[in-house]
Amino acid sequence: MARAAVMHAVGDRELDLRDDVRAVGPGPDQVKVEIRATGVCHSDLSTMSGVLPSVQPAVVGHEGAGVVAEVGERVTGVRPGDHVVVNWTPDCGECADCLRGEPYLCMTHLARSFSEARFVLGDGTPAFGMVGAGTWAEEVVLPRRGVIKVADDVPFEYAALLGCGIPTGVGAVINTARVTPGSTVAVVGAGGVGLAVVQGARIAGAATILAIDPNEAKHPIAERFGATHTATPDGLDEAKGLLTGGAGFDYAFEVVGRSAAITTAWDAARRGGDVIVVGAGADGDDWSRSAFGLLFEGKSLKASLYGGCDLKRDIPLFVDLWRAGRLDIEGLITRRIGFADINDAVRALTDGDVIRQVVLF
């Protein structure tokens, strides 16, 4: 039996912290992982609130890293004792999305996560894993493609962030937008993923990086990660005039998950610029522009799911950037906490007091 944080219904403000949860499996093509570190991400809060769909009861969490404990009989490439990052969108390798080279769009595993229980509670009740993962638990069973091997000297708390926040943010810059050296970038939202976008823009060689957030306490933090300038949404027009002569930015990233933030990013982009949607918003939060404006402003609207990453390819790149001192992972971690503190961590993230909290097992 293992500890796990269980959500029983949408809208739960307090998770059920249990010590009687068992991960199901592993089957022939699956891997059991002992989770050593897991991040507390806004997507976890969105699952709890119902913005992102889930089946209950569910073990929350999707951003994690740990040690392989057991492998199925057909598994190759990893073995017990290996350090791994959880890939919450594992590719099947066979669907049209995978064959097009877009593994981040593969829905095979995610679709199964709504019908296949991943855990069993102490009373025998089946429980699901958030997006098929459920990393707020001491153990989790994943498909072979749901784990990415990482070097043993990468701290588990760093490896956990390589499973979501960093690839979602940095990947949006290098894979989706393909930001070019010397360009101008605006980032709407300076939370954990927004700061990863800021870092990605710095790594890509952007000359001007404007971080936009209504919470001015986040502005100096964004500057620490590479933002050359900061502003509140109300100050966007002034900043756009100062930094681009009023033309707007080459690339504008929305990293909040709200239609109003997409509008801010759209307004920040220049004619012919790129607007990249990174935040996970609610199904009913619609966004629109006029047909005239869409054509004559010439802007491109792009979605960046999971940073357009193939984690098999991109995690080694992120590790290399970290080793070279170009990617700051430590600075993203506001605090390290224990399992008993998970509900406090949820409240702190809801209040906007932290960047990333990491639960250590």
Coordinates of C-alpha atoms in Angstrom, one line a residue, residues 58-239:
A58 CA -8.9 10.2 -9.0
V59 CA -5.3 10.4 -7.9
V60 CA -4.2 14.0 -8.8
G61 CA -0.8 14.9 -10.3
H62 CA 0.9 14.6 -13.6
E63 CA 4.4 16.2 -13.3
G64 CA 6.7 13.6 -11.7
A65 CA 9.9 11.7 -11.6
G66 CA 11.1 8.6 -9.8
V67 CA 12.8 5.2 -9.9
V68 CA 11.6 2.2 -11.9
A69 CA 10.5 -0.5 -9.5
E70 CA 9.2 -3.1 -11.8
V71 CA 8.7 -3.7 -15.5
G72 CA 6.4 -5.9 -17.6
E73 CA 7.7 -8.9 -19.5
R74 CA 7.7 -7.1 -22.9
V75 CA 9.3 -3.9 -21.7
T76 CA 12.7 -3.0 -23.1
G77 CA 14.9 0.1 -22.7
V78 CA 14.3 0.6 -18.9
R79 CA 14.9 -1.6 -16.0
P80 CA 14.5 -1.5 -12.2
G81 CA 16.6 1.2 -10.6
D82 CA 16.6 3.5 -13.6
H83 CA 15.7 7.2 -13.0
V84 CA 12.8 8.3 -15.1
V85 CA 10.6 11.3 -15.9
V86 CA 6.8 10.8 -16.2
N87 CA 5.5 11.6 -19.7
W88 CA 1.8 12.2 -19.2
T89 CA 1.1 12.2 -22.9
P90 CA 2.9 9.0 -24.1
D91 CA 2.7 8.5 -27.8
C92 CA 1.3 5.2 -29.2
G93 CA 3.6 5.3 -32.2
E94 CA 0.9 4.1 -34.5
C95 CA -1.9 6.7 -34.9
A96 CA -2.0 9.4 -37.6
D97 CA -0.7 12.0 -35.2
C98 CA 2.3 9.9 -34.2
L99 CA 3.0 9.0 -37.8
R100 CA 3.0 12.7 -38.8
G101 CA 5.7 13.3 -36.2
E102 CA 3.3 15.0 -33.7
P103 CA 3.4 12.7 -30.7
Y104 CA 2.2 15.5 -28.4
L105 CA -1.2 15.3 -30.1
C106 CA -1.6 11.5 -29.6
M107 CA -4.8 10.8 -27.6
T108 CA -4.5 7.1 -27.3
H109 CA -3.3 6.9 -23.8
L110 CA -5.3 9.9 -22.6
A111 CA -8.5 8.4 -24.0
R112 CA -7.9 5.1 -22.1
S113 CA -7.3 7.1 -18.9
F114 CA -11.0 7.9 -18.7
S115 CA -12.1 4.2 -18.8
E116 CA -9.2 2.3 -17.2
A117 CA -8.7 2.6 -13.4
R118 CA -5.0 3.0 -12.5
F119 CA -5.3 2.5 -8.7
V120 CA -7.3 0.7 -6.1
L121 CA -8.2 2.2 -2.7
G122 CA -8.0 0.3 0.5
D123 CA -11.7 -0.5 0.5
G124 CA -11.5 -2.0 -3.0
T125 CA -12.8 1.1 -4.9
P126 CA -11.2 1.6 -8.3
A127 CA -9.5 5.0 -8.8
F128 CA -8.3 6.7 -11.9
G129 CA -5.1 8.7 -12.4
M130 CA -5.2 12.3 -13.6
V131 CA -4.5 12.1 -17.4
G132 CA -3.6 8.5 -16.8
A133 CA -0.8 9.4 -14.4
G134 CA -1.6 10.4 -10.9
T135 CA 1.8 11.4 -9.6
W136 CA 0.7 12.7 -6.2
A137 CA 1.2 9.1 -5.1
E138 CA 4.2 7.0 -4.0
E139 CA 3.8 4.6 -6.9
V140 CA 2.2 4.8 -10.3
V141 CA 2.0 2.4 -13.2
L142 CA 2.5 3.8 -16.7
P143 CA 2.8 2.5 -20.3
R144 CA 6.4 2.0 -21.4
R145 CA 6.3 5.2 -23.5
G146 CA 5.1 7.0 -20.4
V147 CA 8.5 7.1 -18.9
I148 CA 11.7 8.8 -20.2
K149 CA 15.0 7.7 -18.8
V150 CA 17.1 10.5 -17.3
A151 CA 20.7 10.5 -15.9
D152 CA 21.0 9.5 -12.2
D153 CA 22.7 12.8 -11.3
V154 CA 19.7 14.9 -12.3
P155 CA 17.9 15.7 -9.0
F156 CA 14.4 14.2 -8.8
E157 CA 12.8 17.6 -8.2
Y158 CA 14.4 18.9 -11.4
A159 CA 13.5 15.8 -13.3
A160 CA 9.8 16.2 -12.2
L161 CA 9.7 19.7 -13.8
L162 CA 11.1 18.2 -17.0
G163 CA 7.8 16.3 -17.2
C164 CA 5.5 19.3 -17.7
G165 CA 6.3 22.9 -16.8
I166 CA 9.6 23.2 -18.6
P167 CA 8.7 21.3 -21.9
T168 CA 5.4 23.1 -22.0
G169 CA 7.1 26.5 -21.7
V170 CA 10.5 26.2 -23.3
G171 CA 9.0 23.8 -25.9
A172 CA 6.4 26.4 -27.0
V173 CA 9.3 28.7 -27.9
I174 CA 11.7 26.4 -29.6
N175 CA 9.2 23.9 -31.2
T176 CA 5.9 25.7 -31.8
A177 CA 6.9 29.3 -32.3
R178 CA 10.5 28.7 -33.3
V179 CA 11.6 32.1 -32.0
T180 CA 14.5 33.6 -33.9
P181 CA 17.5 35.4 -32.6
G182 CA 17.0 39.2 -32.3
S183 CA 13.2 39.0 -32.3
T184 CA 10.8 40.6 -29.9
V185 CA 8.6 38.5 -27.5
A186 CA 5.7 39.2 -25.2
V187 CA 4.7 36.6 -22.6
V188 CA 1.2 37.0 -21.0
G189 CA 1.4 35.3 -17.6
A190 CA 4.4 35.0 -15.3
G191 CA 3.6 31.8 -13.4
G192 CA 5.7 28.7 -13.6
V193 CA 5.1 27.9 -17.2
G194 CA 5.2 31.6 -18.2
L195 CA 8.7 31.8 -16.7
A196 CA 9.7 28.8 -18.6
V197 CA 8.6 30.6 -21.8
V198 CA 10.6 33.6 -20.7
Q199 CA 13.7 31.3 -20.3
G200 CA 13.0 29.7 -23.6
A201 CA 12.9 33.1 -25.3
R202 CA 16.2 34.1 -23.7
I203 CA 17.8 30.8 -24.7
A204 CA 16.5 31.4 -28.3
G205 CA 18.2 34.7 -28.4
A206 CA 15.2 37.1 -28.4
A207 CA 16.4 40.7 -28.0
T208 CA 13.4 42.0 -26.2
I209 CA 11.2 39.9 -23.8
L210 CA 8.2 41.6 -22.2
A211 CA 6.6 39.7 -19.3
I212 CA 3.0 40.8 -18.7
D213 CA 1.3 40.0 -15.4
P214 CA -1.2 41.9 -13.2
N215 CA 0.7 40.8 -10.1
E216 CA 3.6 43.3 -10.0
A217 CA 5.3 41.1 -7.3
K218 CA 6.0 38.7 -10.2
H219 CA 7.8 41.3 -12.3
P220 CA 11.2 41.2 -10.7
I221 CA 11.0 37.4 -10.7
A222 CA 10.4 37.4 -14.5
E223 CA 13.4 39.7 -14.9
R224 CA 15.5 37.3 -13.0
F225 CA 14.7 34.6 -15.6
G226 CA 15.4 36.8 -18.6
A227 CA 12.6 39.3 -19.1
T228 CA 14.1 42.5 -20.3
H229 CA 10.9 44.5 -19.5
T230 CA 7.7 43.9 -17.5
A231 CA 4.2 45.4 -17.5
T232 CA 0.7 44.9 -16.3
P233 CA -2.0 44.2 -18.9
D234 CA -3.2 47.8 -18.4
G235 CA 0.3 49.0 -19.3
L236 CA 0.6 47.0 -22.5
D237 CA 0.0 49.9 -24.9
E238 CA 2.7 52.0 -23.2
A239 CA 5.2 49.1 -23.2

